[in-house]
GROMACS .gro file of N, CA and C in nm:
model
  474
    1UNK      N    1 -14.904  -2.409   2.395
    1UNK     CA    2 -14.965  -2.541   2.385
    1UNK      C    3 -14.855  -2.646   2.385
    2UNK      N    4 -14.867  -2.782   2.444
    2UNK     CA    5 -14.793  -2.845   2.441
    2UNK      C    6 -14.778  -2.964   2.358
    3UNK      N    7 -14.720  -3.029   2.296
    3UNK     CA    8 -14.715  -3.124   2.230
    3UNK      C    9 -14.738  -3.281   2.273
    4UNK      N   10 -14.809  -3.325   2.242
    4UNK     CA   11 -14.826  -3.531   2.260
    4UNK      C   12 -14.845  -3.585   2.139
    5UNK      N   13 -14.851  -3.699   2.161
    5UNK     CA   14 -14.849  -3.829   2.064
    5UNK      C   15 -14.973  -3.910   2.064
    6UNK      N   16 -15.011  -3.905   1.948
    6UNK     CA   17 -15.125  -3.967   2.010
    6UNK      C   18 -15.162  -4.173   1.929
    7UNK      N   19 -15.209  -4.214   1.966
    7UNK     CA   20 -15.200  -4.411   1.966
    7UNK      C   21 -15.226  -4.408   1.796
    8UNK      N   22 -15.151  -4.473   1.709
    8UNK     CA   23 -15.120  -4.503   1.576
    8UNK      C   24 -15.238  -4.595   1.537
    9UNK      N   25 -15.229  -4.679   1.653
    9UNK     CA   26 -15.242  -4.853   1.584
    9UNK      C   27 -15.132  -4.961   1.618
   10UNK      N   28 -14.987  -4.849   1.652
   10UNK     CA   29 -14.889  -4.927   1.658
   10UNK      C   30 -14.804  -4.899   1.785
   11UNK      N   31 -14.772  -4.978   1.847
   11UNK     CA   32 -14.691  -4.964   1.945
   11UNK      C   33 -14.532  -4.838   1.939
   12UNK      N   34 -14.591  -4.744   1.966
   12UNK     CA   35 -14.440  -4.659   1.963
   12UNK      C   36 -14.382  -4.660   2.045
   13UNK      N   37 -14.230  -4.643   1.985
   13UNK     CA   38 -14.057  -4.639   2.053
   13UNK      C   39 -14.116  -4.486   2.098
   14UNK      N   40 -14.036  -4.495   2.271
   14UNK     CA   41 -14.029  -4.418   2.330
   14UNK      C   42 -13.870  -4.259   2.281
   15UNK      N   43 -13.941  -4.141   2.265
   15UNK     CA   44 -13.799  -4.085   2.261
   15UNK      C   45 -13.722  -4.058   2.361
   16UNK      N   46 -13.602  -4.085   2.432
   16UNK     CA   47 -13.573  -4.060   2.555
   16UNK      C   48 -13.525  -3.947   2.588
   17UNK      N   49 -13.502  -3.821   2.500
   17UNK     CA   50 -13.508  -3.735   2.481
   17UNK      C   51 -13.650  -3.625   2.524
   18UNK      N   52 -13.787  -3.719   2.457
   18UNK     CA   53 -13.866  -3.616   2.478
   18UNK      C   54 -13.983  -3.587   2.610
   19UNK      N   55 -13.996  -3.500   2.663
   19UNK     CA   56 -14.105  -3.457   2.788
   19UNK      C   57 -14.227  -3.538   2.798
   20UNK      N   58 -14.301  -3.589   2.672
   20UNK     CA   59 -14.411  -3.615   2.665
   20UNK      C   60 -14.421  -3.732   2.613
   21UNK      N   61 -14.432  -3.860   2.610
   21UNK     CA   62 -14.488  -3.959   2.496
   21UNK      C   63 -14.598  -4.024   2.555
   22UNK      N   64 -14.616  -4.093   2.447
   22UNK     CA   65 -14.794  -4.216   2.455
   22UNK      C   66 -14.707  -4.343   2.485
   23UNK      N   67 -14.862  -4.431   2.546
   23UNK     CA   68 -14.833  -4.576   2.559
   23UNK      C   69 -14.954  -4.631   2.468
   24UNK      N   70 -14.885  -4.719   2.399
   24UNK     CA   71 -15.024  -4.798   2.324
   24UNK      C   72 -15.149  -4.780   2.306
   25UNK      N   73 -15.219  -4.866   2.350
   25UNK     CA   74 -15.374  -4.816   2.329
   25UNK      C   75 -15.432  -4.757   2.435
   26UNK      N   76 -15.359  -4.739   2.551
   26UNK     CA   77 -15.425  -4.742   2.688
   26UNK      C   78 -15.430  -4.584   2.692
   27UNK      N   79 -15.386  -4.466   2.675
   27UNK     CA   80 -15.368  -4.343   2.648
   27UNK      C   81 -15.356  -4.327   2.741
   28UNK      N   82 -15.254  -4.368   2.781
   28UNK     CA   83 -15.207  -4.317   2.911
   28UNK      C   84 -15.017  -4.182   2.864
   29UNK      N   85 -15.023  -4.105   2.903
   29UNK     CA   86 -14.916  -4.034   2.864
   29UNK      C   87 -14.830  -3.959   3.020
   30UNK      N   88 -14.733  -4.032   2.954
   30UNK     CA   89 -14.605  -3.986   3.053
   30UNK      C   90 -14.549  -3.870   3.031
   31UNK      N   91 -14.565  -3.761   3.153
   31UNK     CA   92 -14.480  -3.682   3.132
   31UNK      C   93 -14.367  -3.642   3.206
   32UNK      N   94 -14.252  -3.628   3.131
   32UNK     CA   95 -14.133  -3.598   3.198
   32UNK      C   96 -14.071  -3.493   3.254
   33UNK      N   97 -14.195  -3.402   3.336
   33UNK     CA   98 -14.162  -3.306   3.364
   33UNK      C   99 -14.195  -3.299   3.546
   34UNK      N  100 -14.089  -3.227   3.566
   34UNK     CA  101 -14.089  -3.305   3.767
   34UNK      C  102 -14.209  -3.148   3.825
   35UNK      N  103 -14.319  -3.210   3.845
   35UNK     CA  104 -14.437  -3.128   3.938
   35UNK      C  105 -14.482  -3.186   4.054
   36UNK      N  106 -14.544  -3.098   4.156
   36UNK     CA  107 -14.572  -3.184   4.287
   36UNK      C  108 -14.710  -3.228   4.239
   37UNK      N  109 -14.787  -3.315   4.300
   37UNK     CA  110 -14.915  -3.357   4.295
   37UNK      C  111 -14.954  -3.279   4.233
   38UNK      N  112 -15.025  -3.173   4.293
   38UNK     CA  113 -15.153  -3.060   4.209
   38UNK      C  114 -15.095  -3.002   4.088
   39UNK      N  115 -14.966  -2.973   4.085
   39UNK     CA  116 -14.944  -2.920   3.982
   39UNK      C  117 -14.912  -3.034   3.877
   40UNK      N  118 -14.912  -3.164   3.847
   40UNK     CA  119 -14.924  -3.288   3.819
   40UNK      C  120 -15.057  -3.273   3.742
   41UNK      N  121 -15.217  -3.234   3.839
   41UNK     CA  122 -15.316  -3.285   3.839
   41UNK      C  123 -15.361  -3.202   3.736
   42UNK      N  124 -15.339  -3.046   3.778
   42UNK     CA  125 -15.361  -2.934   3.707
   42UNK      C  126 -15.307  -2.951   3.576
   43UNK      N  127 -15.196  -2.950   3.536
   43UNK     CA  128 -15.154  -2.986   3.410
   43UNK      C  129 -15.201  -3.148   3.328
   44UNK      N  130 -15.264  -3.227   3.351
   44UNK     CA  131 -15.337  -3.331   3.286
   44UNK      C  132 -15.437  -3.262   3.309
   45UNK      N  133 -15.519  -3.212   3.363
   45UNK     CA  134 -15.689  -3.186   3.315
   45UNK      C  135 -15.632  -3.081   3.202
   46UNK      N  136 -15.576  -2.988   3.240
   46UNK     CA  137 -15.574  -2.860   3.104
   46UNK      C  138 -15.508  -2.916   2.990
   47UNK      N  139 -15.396  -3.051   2.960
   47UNK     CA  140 -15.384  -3.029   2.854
   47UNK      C  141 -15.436  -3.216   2.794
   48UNK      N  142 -15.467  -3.308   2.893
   48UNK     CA  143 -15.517  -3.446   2.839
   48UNK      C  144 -15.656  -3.452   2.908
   49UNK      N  145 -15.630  -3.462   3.020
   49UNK     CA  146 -15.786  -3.501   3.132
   49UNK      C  147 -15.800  -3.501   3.258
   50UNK      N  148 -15.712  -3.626   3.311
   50UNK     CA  149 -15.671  -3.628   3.445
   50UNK      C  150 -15.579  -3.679   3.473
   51UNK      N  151 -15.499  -3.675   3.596
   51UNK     CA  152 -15.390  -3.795   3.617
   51UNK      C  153 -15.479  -3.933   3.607
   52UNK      N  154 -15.404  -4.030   3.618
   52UNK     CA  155 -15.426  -4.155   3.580
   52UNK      C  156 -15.458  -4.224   3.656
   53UNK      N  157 -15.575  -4.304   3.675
   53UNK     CA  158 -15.642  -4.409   3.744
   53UNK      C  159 -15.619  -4.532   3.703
   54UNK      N  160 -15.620  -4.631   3.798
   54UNK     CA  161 -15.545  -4.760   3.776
   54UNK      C  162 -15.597  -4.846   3.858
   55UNK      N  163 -15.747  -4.843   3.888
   55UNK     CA  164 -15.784  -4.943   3.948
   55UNK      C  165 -15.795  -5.098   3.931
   56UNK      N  166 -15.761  -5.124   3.799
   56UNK     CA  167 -15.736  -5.294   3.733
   56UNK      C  168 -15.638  -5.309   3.739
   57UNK      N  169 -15.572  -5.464   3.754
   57UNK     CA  170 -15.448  -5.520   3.746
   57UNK      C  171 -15.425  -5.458   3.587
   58UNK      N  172 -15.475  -5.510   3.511
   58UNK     CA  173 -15.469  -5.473   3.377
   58UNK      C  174 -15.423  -5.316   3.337
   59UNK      N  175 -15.440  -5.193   3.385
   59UNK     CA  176 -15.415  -5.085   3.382
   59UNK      C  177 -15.282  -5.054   3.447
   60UNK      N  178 -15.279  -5.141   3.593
   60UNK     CA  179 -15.154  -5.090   3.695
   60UNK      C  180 -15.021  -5.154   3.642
   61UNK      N  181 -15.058  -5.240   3.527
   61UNK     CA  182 -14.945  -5.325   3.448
   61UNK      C  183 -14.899  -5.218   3.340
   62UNK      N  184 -14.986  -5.146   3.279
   62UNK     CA  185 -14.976  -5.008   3.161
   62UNK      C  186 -14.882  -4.915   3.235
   63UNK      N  187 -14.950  -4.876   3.385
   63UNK     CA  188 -14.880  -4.770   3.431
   63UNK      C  189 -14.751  -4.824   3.473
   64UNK      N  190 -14.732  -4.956   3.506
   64UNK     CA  191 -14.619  -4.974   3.539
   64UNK      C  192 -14.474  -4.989   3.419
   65UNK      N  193 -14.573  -5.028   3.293
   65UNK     CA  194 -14.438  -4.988   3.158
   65UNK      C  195 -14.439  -4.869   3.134
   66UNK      N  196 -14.503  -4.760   3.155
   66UNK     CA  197 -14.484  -4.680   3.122
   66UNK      C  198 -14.424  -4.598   3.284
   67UNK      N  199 -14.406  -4.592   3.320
   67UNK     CA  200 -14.317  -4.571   3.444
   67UNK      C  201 -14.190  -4.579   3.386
   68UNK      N  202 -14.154  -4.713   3.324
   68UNK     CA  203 -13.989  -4.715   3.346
   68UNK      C  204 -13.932  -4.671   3.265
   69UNK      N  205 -13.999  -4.534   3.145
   69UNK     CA  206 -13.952  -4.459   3.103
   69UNK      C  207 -13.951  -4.348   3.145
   70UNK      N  208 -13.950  -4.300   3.303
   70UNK     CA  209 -13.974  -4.235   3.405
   70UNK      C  210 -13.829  -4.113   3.453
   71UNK      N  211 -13.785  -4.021   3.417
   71UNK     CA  212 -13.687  -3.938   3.460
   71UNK      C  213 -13.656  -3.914   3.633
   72UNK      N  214 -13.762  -3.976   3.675
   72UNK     CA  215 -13.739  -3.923   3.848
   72UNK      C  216 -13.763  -4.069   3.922
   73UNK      N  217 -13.756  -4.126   4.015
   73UNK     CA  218 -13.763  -4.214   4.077
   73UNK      C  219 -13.895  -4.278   4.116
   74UNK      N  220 -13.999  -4.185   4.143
   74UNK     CA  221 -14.125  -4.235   4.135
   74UNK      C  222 -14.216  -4.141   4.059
   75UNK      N  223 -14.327  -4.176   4.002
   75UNK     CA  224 -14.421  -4.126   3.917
   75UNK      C  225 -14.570  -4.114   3.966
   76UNK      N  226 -14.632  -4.004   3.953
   76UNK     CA  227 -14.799  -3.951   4.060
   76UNK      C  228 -14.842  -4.019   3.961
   77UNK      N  229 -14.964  -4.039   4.052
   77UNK     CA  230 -15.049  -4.112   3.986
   77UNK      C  231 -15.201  -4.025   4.031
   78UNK      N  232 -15.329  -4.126   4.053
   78UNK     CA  233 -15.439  -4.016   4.079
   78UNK      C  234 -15.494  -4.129   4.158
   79UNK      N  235 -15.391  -4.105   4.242
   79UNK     CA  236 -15.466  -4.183   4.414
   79UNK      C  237 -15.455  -4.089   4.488
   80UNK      N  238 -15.576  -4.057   4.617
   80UNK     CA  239 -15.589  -3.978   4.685
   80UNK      C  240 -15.635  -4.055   4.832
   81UNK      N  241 -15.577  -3.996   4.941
   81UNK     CA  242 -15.690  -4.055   5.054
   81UNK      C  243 -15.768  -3.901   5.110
   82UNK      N  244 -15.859  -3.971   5.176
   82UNK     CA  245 -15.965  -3.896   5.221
   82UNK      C  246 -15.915  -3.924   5.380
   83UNK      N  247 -15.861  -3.785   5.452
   83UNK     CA  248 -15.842  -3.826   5.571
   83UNK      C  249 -16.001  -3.804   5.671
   84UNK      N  250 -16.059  -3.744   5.592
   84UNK     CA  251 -16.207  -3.768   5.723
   84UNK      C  252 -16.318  -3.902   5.687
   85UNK      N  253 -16.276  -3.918   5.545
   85UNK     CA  254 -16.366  -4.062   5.538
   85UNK      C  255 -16.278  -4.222   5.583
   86UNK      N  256 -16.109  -4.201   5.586
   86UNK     CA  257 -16.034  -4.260   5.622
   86UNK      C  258 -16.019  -4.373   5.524
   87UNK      N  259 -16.001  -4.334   5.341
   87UNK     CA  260 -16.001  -4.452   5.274
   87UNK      C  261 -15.942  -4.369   5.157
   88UNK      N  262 -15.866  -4.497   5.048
   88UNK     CA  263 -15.793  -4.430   4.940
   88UNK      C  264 -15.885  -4.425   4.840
   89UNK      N  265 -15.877  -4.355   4.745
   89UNK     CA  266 -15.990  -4.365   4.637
   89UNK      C  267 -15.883  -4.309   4.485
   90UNK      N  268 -15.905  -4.370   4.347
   90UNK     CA  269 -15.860  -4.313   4.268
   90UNK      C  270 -15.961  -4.214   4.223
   91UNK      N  271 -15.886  -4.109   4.117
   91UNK     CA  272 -15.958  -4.000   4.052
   91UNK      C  273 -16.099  -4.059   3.996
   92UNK      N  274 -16.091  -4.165   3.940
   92UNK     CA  275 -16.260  -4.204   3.877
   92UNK      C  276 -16.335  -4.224   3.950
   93UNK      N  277 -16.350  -4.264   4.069
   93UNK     CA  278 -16.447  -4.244   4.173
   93UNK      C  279 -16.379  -4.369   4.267
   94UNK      N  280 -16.330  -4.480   4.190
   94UNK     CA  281 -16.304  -4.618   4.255
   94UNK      C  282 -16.271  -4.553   4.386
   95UNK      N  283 -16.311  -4.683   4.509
   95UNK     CA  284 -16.259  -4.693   4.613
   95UNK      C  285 -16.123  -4.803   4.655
   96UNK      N  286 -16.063  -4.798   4.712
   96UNK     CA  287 -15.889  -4.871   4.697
   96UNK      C  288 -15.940  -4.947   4.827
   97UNK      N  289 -15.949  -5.047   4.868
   97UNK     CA  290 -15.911  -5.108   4.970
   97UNK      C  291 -15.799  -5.172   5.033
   98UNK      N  292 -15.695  -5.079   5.112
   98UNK     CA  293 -15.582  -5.111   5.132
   98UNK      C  294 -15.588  -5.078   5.320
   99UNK      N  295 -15.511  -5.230   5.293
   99UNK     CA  296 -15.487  -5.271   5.477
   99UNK      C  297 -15.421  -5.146   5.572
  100UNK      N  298 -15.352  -5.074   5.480
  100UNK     CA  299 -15.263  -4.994   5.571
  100UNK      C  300 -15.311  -4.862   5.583
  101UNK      N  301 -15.313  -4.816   5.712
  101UNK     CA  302 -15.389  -4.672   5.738
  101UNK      C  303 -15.308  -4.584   5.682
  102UNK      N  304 -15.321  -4.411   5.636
  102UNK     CA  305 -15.225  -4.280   5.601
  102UNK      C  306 -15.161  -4.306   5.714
  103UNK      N  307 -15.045  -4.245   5.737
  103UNK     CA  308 -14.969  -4.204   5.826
  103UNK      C  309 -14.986  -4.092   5.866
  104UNK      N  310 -14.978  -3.984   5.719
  104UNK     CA  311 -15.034  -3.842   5.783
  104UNK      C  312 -15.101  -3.805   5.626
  105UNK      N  313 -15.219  -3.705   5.623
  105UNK     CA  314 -15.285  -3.682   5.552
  105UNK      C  315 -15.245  -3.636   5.417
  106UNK      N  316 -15.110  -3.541   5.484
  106UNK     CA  317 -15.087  -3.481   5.345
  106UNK      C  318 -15.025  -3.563   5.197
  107UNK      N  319 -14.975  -3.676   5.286
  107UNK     CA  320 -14.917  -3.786   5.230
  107UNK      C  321 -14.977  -3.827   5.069
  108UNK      N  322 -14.886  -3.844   4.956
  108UNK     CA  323 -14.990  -3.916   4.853
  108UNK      C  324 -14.944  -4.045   4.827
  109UNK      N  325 -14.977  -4.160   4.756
  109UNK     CA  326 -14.918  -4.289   4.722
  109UNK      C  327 -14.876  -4.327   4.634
  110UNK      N  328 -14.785  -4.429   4.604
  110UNK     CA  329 -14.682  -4.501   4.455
  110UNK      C  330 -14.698  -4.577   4.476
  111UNK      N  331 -14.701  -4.679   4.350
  111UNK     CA  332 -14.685  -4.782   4.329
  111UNK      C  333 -14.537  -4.790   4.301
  112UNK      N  334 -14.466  -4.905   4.277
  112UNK     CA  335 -14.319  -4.926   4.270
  112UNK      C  336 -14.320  -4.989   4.143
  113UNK      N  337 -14.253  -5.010   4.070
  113UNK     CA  338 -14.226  -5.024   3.908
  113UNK      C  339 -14.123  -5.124   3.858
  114UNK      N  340 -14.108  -5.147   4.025
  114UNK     CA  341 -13.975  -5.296   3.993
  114UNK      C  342 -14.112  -5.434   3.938
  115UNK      N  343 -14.022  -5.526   3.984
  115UNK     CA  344 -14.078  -5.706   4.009
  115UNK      C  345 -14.203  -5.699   4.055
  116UNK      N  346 -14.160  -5.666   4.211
  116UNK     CA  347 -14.341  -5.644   4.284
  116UNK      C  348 -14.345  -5.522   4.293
  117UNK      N  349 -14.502  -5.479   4.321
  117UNK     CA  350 -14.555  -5.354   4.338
  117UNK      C  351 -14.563  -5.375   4.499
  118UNK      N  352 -14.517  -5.259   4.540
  118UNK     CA  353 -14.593  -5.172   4.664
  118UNK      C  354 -14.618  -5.046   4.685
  119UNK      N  355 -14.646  -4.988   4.761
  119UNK     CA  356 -14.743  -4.854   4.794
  119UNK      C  357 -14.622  -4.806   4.881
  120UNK      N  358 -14.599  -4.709   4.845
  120UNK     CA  359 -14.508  -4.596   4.953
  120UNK      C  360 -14.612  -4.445   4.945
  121UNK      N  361 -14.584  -4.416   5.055
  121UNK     CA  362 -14.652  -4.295   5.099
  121UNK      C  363 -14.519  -4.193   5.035
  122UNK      N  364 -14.552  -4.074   4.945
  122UNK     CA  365 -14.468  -3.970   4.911
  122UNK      C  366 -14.559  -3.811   4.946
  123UNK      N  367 -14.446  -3.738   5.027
  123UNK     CA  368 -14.546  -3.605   5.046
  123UNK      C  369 -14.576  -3.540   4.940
  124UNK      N  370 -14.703  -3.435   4.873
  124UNK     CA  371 -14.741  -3.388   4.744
  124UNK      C  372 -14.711  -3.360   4.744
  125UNK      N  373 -14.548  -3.224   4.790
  125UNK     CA  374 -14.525  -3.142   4.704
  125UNK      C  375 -14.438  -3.195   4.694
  126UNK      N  376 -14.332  -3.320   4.666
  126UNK     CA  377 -14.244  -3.363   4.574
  126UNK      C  378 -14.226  -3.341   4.452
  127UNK      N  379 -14.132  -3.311   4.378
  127UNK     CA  380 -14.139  -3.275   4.249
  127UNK      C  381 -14.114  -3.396   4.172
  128UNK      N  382 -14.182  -3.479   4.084
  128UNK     CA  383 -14.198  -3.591   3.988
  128UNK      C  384 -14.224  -3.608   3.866
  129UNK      N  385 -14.193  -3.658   3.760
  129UNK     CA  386 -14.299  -3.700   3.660
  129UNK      C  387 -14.397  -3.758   3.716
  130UNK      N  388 -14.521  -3.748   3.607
  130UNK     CA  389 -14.653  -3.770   3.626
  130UNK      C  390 -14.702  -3.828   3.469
  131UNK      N  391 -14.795  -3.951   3.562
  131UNK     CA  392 -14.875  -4.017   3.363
  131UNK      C  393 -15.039  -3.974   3.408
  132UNK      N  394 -15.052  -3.881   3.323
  132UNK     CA  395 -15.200  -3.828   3.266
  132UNK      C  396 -15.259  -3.917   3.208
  133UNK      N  397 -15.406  -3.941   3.179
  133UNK     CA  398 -15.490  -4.020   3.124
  133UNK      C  399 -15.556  -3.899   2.958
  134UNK      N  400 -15.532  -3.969   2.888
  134UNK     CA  401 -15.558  -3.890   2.804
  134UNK      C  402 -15.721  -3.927   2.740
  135UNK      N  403 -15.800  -3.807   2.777
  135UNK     CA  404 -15.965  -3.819   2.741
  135UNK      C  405 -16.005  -3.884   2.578
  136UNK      N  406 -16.100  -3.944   2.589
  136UNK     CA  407 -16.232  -3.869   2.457
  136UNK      C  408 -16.145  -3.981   2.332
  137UNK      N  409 -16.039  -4.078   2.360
  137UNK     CA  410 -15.999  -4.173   2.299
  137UNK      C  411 -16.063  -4.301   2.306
  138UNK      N  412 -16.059  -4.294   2.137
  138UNK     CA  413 -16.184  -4.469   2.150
  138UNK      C  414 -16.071  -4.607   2.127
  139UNK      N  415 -16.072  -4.628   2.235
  139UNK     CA  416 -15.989  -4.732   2.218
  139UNK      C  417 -16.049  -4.897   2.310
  140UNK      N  418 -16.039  -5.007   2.271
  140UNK     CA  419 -16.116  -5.132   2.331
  140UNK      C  420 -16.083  -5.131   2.457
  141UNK      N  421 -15.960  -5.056   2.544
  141UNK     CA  422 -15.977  -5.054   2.674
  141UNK      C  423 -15.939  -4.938   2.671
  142UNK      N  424 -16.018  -4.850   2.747
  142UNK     CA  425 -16.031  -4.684   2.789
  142UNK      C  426 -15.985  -4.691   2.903
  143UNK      N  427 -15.926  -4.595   2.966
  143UNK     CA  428 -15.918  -4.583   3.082
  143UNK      C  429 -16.003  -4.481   3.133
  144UNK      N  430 -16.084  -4.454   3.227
  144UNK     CA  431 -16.204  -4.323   3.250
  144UNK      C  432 -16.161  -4.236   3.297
  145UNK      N  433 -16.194  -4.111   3.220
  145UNK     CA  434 -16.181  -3.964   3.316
  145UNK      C  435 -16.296  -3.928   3.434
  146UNK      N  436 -16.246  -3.907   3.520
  146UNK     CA  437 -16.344  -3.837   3.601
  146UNK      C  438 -16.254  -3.756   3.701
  147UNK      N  439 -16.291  -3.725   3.841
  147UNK     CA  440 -16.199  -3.617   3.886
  147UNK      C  441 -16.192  -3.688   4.027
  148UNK      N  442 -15.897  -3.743   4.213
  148UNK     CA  443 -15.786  -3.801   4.329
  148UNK      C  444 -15.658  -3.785   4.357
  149UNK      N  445 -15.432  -3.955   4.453
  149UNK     CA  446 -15.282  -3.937   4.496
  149UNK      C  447 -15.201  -4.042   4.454
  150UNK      N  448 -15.053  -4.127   4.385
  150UNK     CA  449 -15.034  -4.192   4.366
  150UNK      C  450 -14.889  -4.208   4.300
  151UNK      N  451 -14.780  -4.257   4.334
  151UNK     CA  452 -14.676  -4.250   4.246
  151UNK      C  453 -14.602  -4.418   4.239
  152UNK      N  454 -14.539  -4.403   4.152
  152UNK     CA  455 -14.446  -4.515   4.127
  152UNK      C  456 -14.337  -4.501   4.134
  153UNK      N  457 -14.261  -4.575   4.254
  153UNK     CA  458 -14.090  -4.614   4.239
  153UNK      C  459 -14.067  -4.688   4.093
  154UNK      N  460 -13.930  -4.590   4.028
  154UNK     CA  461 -13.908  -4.662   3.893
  154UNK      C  462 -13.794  -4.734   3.888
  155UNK      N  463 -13.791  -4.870   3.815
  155UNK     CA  464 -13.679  -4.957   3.869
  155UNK      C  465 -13.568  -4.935   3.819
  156UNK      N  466 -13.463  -4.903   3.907
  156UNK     CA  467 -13.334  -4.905   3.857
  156UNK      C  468 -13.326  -4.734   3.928
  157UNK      N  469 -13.379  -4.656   3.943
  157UNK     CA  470 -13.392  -4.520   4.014
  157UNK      C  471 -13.317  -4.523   4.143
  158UNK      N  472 -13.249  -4.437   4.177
  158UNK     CA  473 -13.244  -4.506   4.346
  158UNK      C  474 -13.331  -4.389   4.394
   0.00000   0.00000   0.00000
């Protein structure tokens, strides 16, 4: 079994030392352990819920502080495209409306973790940290579990 942290009340100091920590209220949990996509995805449902959905500005701002305590350069997320419906969708069902077509299917996406955000296409089996959404927490903004591709460039990473 693995160990997490789970939201106080209080904003916790990150250990930079450890594999696993929490972000605030948003339960979102970073882990510092480098997996490709599925094995990313697989390990948040078995030990929090799912990788992490981020369809609000408000959320993609969470994932983005918690990114830059990030061991690898970019971080999965739970964006996926659908190459026969031809559209991105996160794990909760949201649909992404983004101008730019896949390039190639196997491809998954990041957000970037500097100043501005953009979308880079990374192939899944890259090996990365990954921030899980951690279930069944009552907190005034939840983030939802449900069942999607997505990473973040972390700033200062090259």
């Amino acid at each position: 079994m693995f160990p997490f942290f789970c939201y106080d009340g209080v904003h916790s100091q990150d250990d930079p030392n450890s594999t696993q920590t929490a972000l605030f209220p948003d339960n979102l949990i970073l882990v510092r352990e480098n997996k490709s996509w599925d094995e990313a995805l697989s390990f948040c449902r078995q030990h929090y819920g799912d990788l992490v959905s981020a369809p609000t500005e408000q959320v993609q701002r969470w994932v983005n502080r918690r990114a830059q305590n990030a061991s690898t350069p970019h971080v999965w997320l739970g964006l996926n495209y659908s190459c026969k419906l031809h559209f991105w969708f996160w794990l909760d069902g949201t649909i992404v409306g983004m101008e730019e077509e896949a390039r190639e299917c196997r491809g998954k996406r990041a957000i970037q973790s500097g100043k501005e955000k953009s979308w880079v296409v990374l192939h899944e089996t890259e090996k990365l940290n990954f921030i899980c959404n951690k279930c069944g927490v009552d907190v005034s903004v939840s983030v939802p579990c449900r069942n999607a591709h997505v990473v973040i460039e972390v700033k200062g990473q090259p």
